[in-house]
Coordinates of C-alpha atoms in Angstrom, one line a residue:
Chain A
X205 CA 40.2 7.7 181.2
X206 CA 43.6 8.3 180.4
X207 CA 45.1 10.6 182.8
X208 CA 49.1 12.3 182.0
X209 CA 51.0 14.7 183.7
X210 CA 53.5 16.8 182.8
X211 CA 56.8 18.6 183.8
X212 CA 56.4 19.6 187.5
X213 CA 53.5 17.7 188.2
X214 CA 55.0 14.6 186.6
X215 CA 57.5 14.8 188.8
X216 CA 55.7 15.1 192.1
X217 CA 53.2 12.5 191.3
X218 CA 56.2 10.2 190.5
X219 CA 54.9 8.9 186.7
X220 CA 53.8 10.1 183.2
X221 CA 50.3 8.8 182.9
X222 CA 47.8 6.5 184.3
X223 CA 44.4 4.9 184.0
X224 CA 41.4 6.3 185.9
X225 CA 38.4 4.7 185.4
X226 CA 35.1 7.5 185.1
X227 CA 33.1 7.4 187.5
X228 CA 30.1 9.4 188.7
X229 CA 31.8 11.4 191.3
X230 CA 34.3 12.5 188.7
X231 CA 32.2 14.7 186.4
X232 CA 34.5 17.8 186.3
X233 CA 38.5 18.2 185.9
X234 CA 37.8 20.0 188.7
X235 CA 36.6 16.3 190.7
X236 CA 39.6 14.6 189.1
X237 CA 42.1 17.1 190.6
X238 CA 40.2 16.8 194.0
X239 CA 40.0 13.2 193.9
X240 CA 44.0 12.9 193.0
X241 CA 45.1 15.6 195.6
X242 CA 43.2 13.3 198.6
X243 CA 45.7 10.9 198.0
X244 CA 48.0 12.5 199.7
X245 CA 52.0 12.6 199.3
X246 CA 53.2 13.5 195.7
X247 CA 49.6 13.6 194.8
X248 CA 48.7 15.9 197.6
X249 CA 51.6 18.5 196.7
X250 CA 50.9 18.6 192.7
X251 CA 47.0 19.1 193.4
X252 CA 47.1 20.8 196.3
X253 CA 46.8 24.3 195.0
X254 CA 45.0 24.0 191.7
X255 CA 45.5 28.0 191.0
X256 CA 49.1 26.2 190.0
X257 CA 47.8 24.2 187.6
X258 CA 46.2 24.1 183.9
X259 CA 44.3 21.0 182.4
X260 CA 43.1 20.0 179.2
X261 CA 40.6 17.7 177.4
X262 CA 41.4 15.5 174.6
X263 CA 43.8 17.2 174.0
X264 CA 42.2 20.8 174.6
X265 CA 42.6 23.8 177.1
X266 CA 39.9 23.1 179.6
X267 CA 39.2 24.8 182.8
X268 CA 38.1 23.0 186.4
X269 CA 34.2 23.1 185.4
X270 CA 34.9 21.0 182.2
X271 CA 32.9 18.0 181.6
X272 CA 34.6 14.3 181.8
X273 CA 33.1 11.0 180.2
X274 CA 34.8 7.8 179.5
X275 CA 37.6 7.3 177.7
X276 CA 38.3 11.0 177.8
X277 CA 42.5 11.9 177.8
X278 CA 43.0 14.4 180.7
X279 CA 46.7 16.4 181.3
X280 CA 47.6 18.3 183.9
X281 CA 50.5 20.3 184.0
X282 CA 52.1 24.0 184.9
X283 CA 51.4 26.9 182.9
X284 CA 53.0 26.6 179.9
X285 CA 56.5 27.9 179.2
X286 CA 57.8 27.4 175.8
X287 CA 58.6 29.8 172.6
Chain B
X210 CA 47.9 28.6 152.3
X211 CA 50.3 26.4 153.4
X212 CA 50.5 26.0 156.9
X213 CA 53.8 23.8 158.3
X214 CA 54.3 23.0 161.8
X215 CA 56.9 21.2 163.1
X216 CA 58.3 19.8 166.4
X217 CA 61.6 18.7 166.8
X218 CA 65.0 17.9 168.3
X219 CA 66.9 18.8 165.1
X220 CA 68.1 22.6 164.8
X221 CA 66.9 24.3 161.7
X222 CA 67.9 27.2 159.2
X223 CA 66.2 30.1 159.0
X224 CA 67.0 31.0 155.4
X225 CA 66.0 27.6 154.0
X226 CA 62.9 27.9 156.1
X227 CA 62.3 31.6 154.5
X228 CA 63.1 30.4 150.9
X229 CA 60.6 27.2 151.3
X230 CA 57.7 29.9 152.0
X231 CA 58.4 32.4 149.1
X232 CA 56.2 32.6 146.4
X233 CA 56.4 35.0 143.8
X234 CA 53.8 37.3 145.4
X235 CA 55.3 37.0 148.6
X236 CA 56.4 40.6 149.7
X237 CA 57.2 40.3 152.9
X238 CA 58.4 37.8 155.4
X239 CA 58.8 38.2 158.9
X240 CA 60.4 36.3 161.1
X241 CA 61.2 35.1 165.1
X242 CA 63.9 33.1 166.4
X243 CA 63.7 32.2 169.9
X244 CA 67.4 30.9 171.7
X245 CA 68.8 29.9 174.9
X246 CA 69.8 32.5 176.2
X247 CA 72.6 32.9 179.0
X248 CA 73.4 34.4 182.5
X249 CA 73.1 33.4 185.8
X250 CA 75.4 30.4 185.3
X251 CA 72.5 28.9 182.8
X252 CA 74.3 26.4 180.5
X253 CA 71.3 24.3 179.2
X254 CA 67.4 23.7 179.3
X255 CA 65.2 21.1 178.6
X256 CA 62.5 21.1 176.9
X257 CA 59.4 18.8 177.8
X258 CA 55.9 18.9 175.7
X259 CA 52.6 16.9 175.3
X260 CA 53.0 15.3 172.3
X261 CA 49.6 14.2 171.5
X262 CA 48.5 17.6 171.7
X263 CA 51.3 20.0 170.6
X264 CA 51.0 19.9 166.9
X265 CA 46.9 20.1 167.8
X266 CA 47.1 23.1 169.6
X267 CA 50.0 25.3 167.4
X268 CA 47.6 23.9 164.3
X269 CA 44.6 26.0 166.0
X270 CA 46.8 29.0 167.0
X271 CA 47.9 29.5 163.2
X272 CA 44.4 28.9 161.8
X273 CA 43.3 31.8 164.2
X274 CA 45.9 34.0 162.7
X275 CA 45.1 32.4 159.3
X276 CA 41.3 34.4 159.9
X277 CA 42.7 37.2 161.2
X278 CA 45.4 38.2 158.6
X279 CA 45.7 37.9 155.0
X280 CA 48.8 35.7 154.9
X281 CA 50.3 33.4 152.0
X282 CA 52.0 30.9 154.2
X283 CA 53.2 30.3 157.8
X284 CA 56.3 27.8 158.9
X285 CA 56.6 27.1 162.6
X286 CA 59.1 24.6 164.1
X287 CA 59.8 24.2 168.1
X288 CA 62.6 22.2 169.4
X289 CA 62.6 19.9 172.3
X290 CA 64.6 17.9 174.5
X291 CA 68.0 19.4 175.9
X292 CA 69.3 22.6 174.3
X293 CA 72.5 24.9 175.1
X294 CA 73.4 28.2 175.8
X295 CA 72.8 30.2 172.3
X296 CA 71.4 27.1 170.7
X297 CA 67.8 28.1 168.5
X298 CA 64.3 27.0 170.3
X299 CA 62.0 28.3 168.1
X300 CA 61.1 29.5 164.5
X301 CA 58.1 31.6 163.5
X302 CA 58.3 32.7 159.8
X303 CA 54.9 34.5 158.1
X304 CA 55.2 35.3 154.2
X305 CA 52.6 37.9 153.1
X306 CA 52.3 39.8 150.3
X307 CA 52.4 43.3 152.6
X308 CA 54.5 43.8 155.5
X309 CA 51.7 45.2 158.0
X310 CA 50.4 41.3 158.2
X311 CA 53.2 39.6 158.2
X312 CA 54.8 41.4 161.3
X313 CA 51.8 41.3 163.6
X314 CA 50.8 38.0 162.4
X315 CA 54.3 36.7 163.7
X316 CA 54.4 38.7 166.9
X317 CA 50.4 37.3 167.8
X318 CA 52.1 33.4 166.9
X319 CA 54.9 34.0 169.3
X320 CA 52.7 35.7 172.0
X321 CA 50.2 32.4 171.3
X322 CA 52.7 30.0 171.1
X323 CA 54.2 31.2 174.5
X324 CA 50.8 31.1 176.6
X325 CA 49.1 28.0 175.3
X326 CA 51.0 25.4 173.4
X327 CA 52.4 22.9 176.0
X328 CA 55.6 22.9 176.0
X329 CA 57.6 23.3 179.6
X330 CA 61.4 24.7 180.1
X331 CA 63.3 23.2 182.7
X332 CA 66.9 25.3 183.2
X333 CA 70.3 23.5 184.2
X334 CA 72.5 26.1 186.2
X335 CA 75.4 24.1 188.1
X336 CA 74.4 20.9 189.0
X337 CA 70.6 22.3 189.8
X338 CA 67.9 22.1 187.5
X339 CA 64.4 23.8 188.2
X340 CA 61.2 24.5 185.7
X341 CA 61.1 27.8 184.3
X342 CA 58.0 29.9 186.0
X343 CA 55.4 31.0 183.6
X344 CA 56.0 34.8 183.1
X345 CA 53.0 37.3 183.8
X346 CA 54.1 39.3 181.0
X347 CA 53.6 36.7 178.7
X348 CA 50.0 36.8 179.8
X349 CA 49.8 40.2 179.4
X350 CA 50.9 40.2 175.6
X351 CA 48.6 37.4 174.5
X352 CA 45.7 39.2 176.1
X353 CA 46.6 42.4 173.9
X354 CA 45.0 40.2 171.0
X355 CA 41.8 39.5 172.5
X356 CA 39.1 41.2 170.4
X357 CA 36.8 43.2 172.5
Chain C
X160 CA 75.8 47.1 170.5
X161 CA 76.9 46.5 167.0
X162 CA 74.9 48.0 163.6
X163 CA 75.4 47.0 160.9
X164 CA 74.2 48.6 157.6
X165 CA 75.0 47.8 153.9
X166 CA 73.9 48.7 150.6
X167 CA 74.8 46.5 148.1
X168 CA 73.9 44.7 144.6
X169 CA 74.9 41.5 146.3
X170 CA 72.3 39.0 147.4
X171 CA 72.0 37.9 151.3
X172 CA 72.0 35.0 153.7
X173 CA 69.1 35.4 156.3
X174 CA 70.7 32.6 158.9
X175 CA 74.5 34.2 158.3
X176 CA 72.9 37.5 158.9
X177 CA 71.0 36.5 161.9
X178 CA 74.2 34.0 163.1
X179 CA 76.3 37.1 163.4
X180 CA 74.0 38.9 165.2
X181 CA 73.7 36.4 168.0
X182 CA 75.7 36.4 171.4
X183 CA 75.6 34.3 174.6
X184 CA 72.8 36.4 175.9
X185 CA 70.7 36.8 172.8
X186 CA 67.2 35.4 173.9
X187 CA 65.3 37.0 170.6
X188 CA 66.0 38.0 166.5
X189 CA 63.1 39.5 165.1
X190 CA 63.4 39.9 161.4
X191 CA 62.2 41.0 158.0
X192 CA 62.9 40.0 154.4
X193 CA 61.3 42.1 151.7
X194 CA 61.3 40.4 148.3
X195 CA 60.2 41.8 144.3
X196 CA 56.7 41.2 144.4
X197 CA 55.6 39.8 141.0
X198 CA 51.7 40.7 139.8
X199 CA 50.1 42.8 137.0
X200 CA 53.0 41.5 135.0
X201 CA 55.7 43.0 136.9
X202 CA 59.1 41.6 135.8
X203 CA 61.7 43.1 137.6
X204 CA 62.4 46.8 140.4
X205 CA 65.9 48.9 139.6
X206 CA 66.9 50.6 143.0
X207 CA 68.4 54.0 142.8
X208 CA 69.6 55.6 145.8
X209 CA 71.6 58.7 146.5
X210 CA 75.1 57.4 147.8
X211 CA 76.4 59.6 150.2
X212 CA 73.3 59.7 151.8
X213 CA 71.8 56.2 152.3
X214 CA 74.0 55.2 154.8
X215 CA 74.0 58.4 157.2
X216 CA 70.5 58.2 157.0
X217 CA 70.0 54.6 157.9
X218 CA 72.6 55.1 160.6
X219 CA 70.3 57.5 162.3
X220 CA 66.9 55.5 161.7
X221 CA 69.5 52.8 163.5
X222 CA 70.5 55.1 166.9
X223 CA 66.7 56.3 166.8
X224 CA 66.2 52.2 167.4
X225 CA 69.0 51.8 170.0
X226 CA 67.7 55.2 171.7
X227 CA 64.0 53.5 171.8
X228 CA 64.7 50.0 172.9
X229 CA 67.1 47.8 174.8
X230 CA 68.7 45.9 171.8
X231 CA 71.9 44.0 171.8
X232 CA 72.8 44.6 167.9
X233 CA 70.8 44.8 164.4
X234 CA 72.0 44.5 160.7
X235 CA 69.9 46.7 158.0
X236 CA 71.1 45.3 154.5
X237 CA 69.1 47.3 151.0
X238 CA 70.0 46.0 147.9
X239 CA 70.5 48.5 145.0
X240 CA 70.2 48.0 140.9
X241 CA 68.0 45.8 139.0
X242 CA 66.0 42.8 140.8
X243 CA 63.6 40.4 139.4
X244 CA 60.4 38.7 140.4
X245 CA 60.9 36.8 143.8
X246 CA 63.9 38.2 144.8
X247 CA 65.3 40.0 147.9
X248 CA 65.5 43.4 148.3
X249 CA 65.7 44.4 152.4
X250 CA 66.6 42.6 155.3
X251 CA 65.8 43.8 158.9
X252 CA 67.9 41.9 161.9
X253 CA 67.9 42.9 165.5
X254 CA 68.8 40.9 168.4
X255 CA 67.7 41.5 172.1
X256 CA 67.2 39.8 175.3
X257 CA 63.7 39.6 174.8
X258 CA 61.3 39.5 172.0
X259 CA 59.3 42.5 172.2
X260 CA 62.0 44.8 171.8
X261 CA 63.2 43.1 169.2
X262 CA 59.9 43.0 167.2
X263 CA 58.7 46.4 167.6
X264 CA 62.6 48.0 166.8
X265 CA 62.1 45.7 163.8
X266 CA 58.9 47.0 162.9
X267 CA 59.9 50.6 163.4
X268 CA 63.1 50.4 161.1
X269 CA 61.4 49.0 158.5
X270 CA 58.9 52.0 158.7
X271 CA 61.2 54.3 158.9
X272 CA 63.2 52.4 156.1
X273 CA 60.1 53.3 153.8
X274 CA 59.4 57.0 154.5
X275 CA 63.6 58.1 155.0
X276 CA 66.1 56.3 153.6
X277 CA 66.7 57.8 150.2
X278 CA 65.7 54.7 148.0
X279 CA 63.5 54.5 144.6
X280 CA 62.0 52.2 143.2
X281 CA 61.1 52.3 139.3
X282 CA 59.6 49.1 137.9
X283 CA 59.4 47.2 134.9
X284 CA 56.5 45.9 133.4
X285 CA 56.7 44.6 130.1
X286 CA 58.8 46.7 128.2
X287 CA 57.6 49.8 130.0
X288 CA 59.4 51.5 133.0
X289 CA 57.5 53.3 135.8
X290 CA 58.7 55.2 139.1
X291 CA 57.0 53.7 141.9
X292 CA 54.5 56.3 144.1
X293 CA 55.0 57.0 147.6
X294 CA 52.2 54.7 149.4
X295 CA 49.9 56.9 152.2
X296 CA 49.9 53.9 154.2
X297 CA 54.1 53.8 154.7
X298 CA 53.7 57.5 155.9
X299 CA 51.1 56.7 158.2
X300 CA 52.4 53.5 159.3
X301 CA 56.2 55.3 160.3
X302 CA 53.4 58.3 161.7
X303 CA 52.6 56.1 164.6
X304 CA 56.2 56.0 166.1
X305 CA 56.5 59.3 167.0
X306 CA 56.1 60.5 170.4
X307 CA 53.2 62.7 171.5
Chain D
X193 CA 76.7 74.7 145.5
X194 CA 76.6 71.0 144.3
X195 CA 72.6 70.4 143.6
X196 CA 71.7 66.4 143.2
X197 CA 68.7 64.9 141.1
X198 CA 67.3 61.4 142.1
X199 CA 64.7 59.4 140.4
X200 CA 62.3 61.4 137.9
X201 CA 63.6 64.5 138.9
X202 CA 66.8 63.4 137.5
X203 CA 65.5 62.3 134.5
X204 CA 63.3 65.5 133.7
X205 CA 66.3 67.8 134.6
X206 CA 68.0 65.5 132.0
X207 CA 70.8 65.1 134.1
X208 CA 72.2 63.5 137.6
X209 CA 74.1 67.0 139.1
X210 CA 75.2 70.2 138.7
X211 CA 77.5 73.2 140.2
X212 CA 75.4 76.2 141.0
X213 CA 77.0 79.1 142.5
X214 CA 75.3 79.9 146.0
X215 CA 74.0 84.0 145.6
X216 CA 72.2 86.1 147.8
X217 CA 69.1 85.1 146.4
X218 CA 69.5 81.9 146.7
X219 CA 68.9 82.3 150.4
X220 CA 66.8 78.9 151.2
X221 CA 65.9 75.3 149.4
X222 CA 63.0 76.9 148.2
X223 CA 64.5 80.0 146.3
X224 CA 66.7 77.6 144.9
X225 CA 63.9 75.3 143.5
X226 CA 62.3 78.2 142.0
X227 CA 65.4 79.2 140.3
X228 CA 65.5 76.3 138.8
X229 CA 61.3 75.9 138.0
X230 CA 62.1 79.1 136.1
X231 CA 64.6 77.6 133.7
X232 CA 61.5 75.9 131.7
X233 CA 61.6 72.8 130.0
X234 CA 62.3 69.8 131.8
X235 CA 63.4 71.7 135.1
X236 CA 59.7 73.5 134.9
X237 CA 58.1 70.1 135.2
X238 CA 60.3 68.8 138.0
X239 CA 60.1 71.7 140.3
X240 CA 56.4 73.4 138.6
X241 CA 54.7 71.9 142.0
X242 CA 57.0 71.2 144.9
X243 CA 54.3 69.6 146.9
X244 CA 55.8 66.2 144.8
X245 CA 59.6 66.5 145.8
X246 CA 61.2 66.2 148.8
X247 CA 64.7 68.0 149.7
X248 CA 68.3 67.2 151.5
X249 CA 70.8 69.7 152.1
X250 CA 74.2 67.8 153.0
X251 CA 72.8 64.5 153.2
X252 CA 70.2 65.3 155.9
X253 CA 66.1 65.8 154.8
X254 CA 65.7 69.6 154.6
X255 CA 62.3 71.4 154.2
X256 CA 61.8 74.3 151.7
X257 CA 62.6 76.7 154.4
X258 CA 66.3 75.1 154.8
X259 CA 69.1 77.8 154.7
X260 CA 71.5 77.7 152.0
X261 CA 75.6 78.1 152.4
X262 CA 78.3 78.7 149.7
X263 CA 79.7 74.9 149.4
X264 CA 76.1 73.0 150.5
X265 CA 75.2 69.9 148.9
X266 CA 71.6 70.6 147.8
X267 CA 69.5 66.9 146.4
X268 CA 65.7 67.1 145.4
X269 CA 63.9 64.3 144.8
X270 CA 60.9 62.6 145.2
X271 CA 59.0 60.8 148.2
X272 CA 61.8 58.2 149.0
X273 CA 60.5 54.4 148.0
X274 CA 62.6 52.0 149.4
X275 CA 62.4 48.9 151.8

């Protein structure tokens, strides 16, 4: 899976984008997130509090409880401020 | 319908954008233009999006006002990258043949475009920049348009 | 806070209009363009007004606005004599810091714009001429503004 | 009194103003419409039902009731149309 982050995020996790293999133990956004705030450091601060952040699907609003399969793009990123 | 949605670092001008959506049973236009505006020692933002997904998402926002509203045509452009006090951000122009439809049609694009398309404003004040918080009443005036 | 109101046979610039409007802490410009509607083989509208009126008039509708909402400044420009298909006859500007103000005075002027300022409309169709009616739906749309 | 005629009041009345002299009985917008019903013609069918026109008395909107002074600018017309 293709995995980007944006604005605040981004910038704690220290990069744009990365790949994440799917894997059985990431079947949510909501696993993803989990999995990525265990790492701890940047990671850890951008994850930590997941009421913080919003995610979407291929490109897609989705919540915590949505579904991942391979080869899926996942963002994460702040609540959006534009307009 | 013609539906036109762009995002871009180039400014824009509002009465070329108006004249480009005019037909002649266009009654009414309405119209938004969003700037940087100034205070607290502001003197710029950036603005950061998702490019994949941008054009996707404001596409869906103006179909859904596209079923709600009998509209003619709808022009939306959104800047990024670094913009200056009292520089434009954002254009939302809705031609209609009556005025009713045109106006709430633009006000439910701007309250859309504000809660869900992702773009992210980061401020300059000084030598300090910081991202812009999301704004609860933003929340509150996109939820107005939920139907019950 | 500036207002600005003309009546004139001249033609507008939407972006002129809407660049003289805007100041270092202008954050919003909602406006409105109404144009000749063509249909049922409608060729052109000739505006009459009652001069010494129009302007007083508008003036009010305009402090009713400013009295209502925080604005920073708003042009009203009605064109007057003999327009064809497609082109404009009203524009609506108003700045403010922040776009609901600015969309809902916008709204309300133009409301108020329909049921008080003393303008007519007769139109041409063919080679006959014909005094627009008064539309039930302006009264009640400039009905909902008023204050229990 | 200077009394102003807009729109199809003006062309019934067949003409765009005209000096009437304010009178005792002339007392409100309404007496003065009336007046001016009773003059037949064109000015019958202008003010025969003033359910269709609409009134200003020195450039502000004035109901029927509207008192009348020597030196009043009186205008009837119909429902405005503009914007």
């Amino acid at each position: 899976m293709n995995v980007l982050y944006f604005a605040w995020v981004r910038q704690k996790v220290g990069r744009g984008e990365e790949v994440i293999e799917h894997a059985p133990a990431l079947r949510t956004v909501g696993d993803l997130a989990a999995m990525l705030a265990a790492r701890g450091g940047g990671y850890a601060e951008a994850f930590g509090d997941m009421r913080r952040l919003r995610a979407a699907v291929n490109q897609v609003h989705a919540g915590l409880d949505a579904v991942l399969a391979p080869g899926d793009e996942v963002a994460f990123f702040p609540p959006v401020t534009g307009g | 319908m013609s539906v036109n949605i762009h995002i871009q670092a180039e400014d824009f001008d509002v009465s070329d954008e108006i004249e480009a959506l005019t037909t002649e049973t266009t009654g009414a236009v309405a119209s938004f233009v969003g700037l940087v505006r100034g205070g607290d020692d502001l003197t710029a933002l950036t603005l950061e999006h998702y490019p994949q997904m941008t054009e996707r998402e404001i596409g869906r926002i103006a179909a859904e006002a596209q079923a709600r509203w009998p509209l003619e045509s709808l022009t939306i452009i959104h800047r990024v990258g670094r913009l200056t006090v009292g520089e434009r951000i954002v254009l939302v122009a809705v031609a209609a043949s009556h005025r009713a439809a045109a106006f709430e049609a633009c006000e439910f694009l701007m309250d859309y475009l504000k809660t869900r398309a992702p773009f992210w404003k980061q401020e300059e004040r000084g030598g300090t920049t910081r991202w812009v918080e999301h704004r609860d009443a933003d929340a509150a005036a996109a939820e107005r348009w939920r139907k019950p």
